[in-house]
mmCIF file of C-alpha atoms in Angstrom:
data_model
loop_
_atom_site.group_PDB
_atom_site.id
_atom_site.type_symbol
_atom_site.label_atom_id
_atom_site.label_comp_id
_atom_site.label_asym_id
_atom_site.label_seq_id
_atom_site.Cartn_x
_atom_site.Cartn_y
_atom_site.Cartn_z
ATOM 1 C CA UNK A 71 85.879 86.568 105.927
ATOM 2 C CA UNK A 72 86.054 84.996 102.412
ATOM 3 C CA UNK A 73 88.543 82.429 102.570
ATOM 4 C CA UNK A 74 91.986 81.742 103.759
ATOM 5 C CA UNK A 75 95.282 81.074 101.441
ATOM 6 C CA UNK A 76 97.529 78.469 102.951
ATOM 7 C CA UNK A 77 101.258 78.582 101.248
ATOM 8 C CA UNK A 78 104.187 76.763 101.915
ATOM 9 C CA UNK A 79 107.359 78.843 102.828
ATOM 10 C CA UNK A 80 110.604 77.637 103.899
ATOM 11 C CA UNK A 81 109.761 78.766 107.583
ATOM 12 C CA UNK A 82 106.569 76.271 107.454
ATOM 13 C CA UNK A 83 102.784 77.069 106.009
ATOM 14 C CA UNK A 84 101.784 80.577 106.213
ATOM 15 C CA UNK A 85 97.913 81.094 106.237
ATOM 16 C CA UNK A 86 96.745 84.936 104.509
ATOM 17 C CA UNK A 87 93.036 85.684 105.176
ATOM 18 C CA UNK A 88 91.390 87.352 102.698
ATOM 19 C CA UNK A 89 88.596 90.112 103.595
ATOM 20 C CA UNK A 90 86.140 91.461 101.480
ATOM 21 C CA UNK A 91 86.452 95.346 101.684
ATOM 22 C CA UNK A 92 83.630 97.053 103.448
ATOM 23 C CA UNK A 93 81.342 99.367 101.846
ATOM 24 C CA UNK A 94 82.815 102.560 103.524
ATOM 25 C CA UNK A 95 86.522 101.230 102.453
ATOM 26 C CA UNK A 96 84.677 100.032 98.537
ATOM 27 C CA UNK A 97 83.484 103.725 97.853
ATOM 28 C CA UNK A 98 86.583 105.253 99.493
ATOM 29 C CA UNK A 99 88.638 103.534 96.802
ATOM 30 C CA UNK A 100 86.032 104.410 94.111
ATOM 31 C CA UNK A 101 86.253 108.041 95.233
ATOM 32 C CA UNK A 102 89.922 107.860 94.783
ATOM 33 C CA UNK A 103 89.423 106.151 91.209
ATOM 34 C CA UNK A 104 86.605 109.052 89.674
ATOM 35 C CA UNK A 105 85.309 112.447 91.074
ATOM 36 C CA UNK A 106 81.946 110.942 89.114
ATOM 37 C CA UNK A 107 79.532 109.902 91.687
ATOM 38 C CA UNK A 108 77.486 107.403 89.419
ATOM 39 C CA UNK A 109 81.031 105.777 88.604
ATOM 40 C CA UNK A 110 81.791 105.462 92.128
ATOM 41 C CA UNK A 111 78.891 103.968 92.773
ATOM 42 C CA UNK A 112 78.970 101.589 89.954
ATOM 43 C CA UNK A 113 83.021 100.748 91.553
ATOM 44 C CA UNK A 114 81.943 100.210 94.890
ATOM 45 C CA UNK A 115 78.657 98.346 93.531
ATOM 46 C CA UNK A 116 81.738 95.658 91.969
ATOM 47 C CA UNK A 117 84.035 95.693 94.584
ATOM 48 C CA UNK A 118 82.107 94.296 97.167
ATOM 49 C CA UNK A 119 78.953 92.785 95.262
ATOM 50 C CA UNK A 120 75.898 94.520 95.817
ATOM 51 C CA UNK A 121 73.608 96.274 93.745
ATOM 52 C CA UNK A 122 74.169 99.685 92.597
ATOM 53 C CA UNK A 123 70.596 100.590 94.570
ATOM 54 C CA UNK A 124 71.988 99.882 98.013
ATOM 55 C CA UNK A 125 75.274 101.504 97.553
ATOM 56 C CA UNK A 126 73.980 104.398 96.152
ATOM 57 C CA UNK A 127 72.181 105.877 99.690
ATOM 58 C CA UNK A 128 75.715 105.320 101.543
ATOM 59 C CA UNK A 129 77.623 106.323 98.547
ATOM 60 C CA UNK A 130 75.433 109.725 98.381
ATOM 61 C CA UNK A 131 75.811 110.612 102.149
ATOM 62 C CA UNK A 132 79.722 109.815 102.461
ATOM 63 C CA UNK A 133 80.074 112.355 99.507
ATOM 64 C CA UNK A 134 78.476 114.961 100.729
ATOM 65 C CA UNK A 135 80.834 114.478 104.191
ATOM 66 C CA UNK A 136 83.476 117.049 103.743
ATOM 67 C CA UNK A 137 87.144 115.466 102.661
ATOM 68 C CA UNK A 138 89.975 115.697 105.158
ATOM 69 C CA UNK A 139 91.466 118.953 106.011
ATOM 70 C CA UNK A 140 94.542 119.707 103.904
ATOM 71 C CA UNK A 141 98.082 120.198 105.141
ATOM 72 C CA UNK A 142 98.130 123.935 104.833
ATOM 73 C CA UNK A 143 100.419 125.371 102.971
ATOM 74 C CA UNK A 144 104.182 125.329 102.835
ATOM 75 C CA UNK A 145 104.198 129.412 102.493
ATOM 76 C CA UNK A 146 102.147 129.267 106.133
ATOM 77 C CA UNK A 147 104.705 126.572 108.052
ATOM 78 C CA UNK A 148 107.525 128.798 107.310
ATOM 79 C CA UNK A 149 109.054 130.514 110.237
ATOM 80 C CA UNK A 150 109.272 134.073 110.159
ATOM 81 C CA UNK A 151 112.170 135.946 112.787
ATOM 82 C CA UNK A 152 110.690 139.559 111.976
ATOM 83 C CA UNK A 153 113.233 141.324 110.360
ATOM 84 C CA UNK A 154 115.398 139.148 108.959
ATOM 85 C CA UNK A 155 115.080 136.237 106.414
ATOM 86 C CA UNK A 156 112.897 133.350 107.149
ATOM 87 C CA UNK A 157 113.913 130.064 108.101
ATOM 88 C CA UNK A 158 112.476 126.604 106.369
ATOM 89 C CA UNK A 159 112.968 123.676 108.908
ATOM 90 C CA UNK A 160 113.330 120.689 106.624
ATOM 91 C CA UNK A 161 113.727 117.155 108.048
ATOM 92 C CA UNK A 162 114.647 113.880 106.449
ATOM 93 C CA UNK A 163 114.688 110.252 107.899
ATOM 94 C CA UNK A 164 117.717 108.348 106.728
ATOM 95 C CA UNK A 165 117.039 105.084 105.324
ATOM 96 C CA UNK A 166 117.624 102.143 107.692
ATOM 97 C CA UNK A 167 119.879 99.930 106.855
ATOM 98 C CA UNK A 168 119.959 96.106 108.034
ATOM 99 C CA UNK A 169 123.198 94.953 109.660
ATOM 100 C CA UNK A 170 124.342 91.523 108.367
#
């Protein structure tokens, strides 16, 4: 933990701690800055302080780890009924909205 931020609100003093990212979260941002592994490693290497030689190893084995799996396509979600046309189930959440 680095430090904590007290601040004065009109509900009383609110206290935000403040975390130093890890160095699985520092090169999963990097990855998401550059495809270039020496650049993520040089991000990371920033974010969280250490040298570029102990990042590296870490940085090097969480690339090689294969990304997420993909949503698959929409083409492959669509419903098919056989012979006649196909049917594309869409859904949408309707903003909430705050009473007063």
């Amino acid at each position: 933990m680095l430090a904590k931020k007290k601040t004065q609100n009109r509900y009383g003093q609110r206290v935000t701690r403040v975390d130093a990212p890890t160095l699985e979260e520092a090169i999963a941002a990097a990855q998401g800055l550059t495809d270039d592994i020496e650049g993520q490693i040089e991000i990371a290497s920033q974010l969280i302080g250490m040298p570029e030689d102990e990042v590296r190893p870490v940085a090097l084995k969480l690339s090689a780890r294969p990304a997420r799996p993909e949503r698959p396509p929409i083409a492959d979600r669509v419903l098919d009924r056989g012979e006649g046309a196909k049917v594309i189930v869409v859904e949408r959440r309707r903003p909430r909205i705050v009473a007063r």
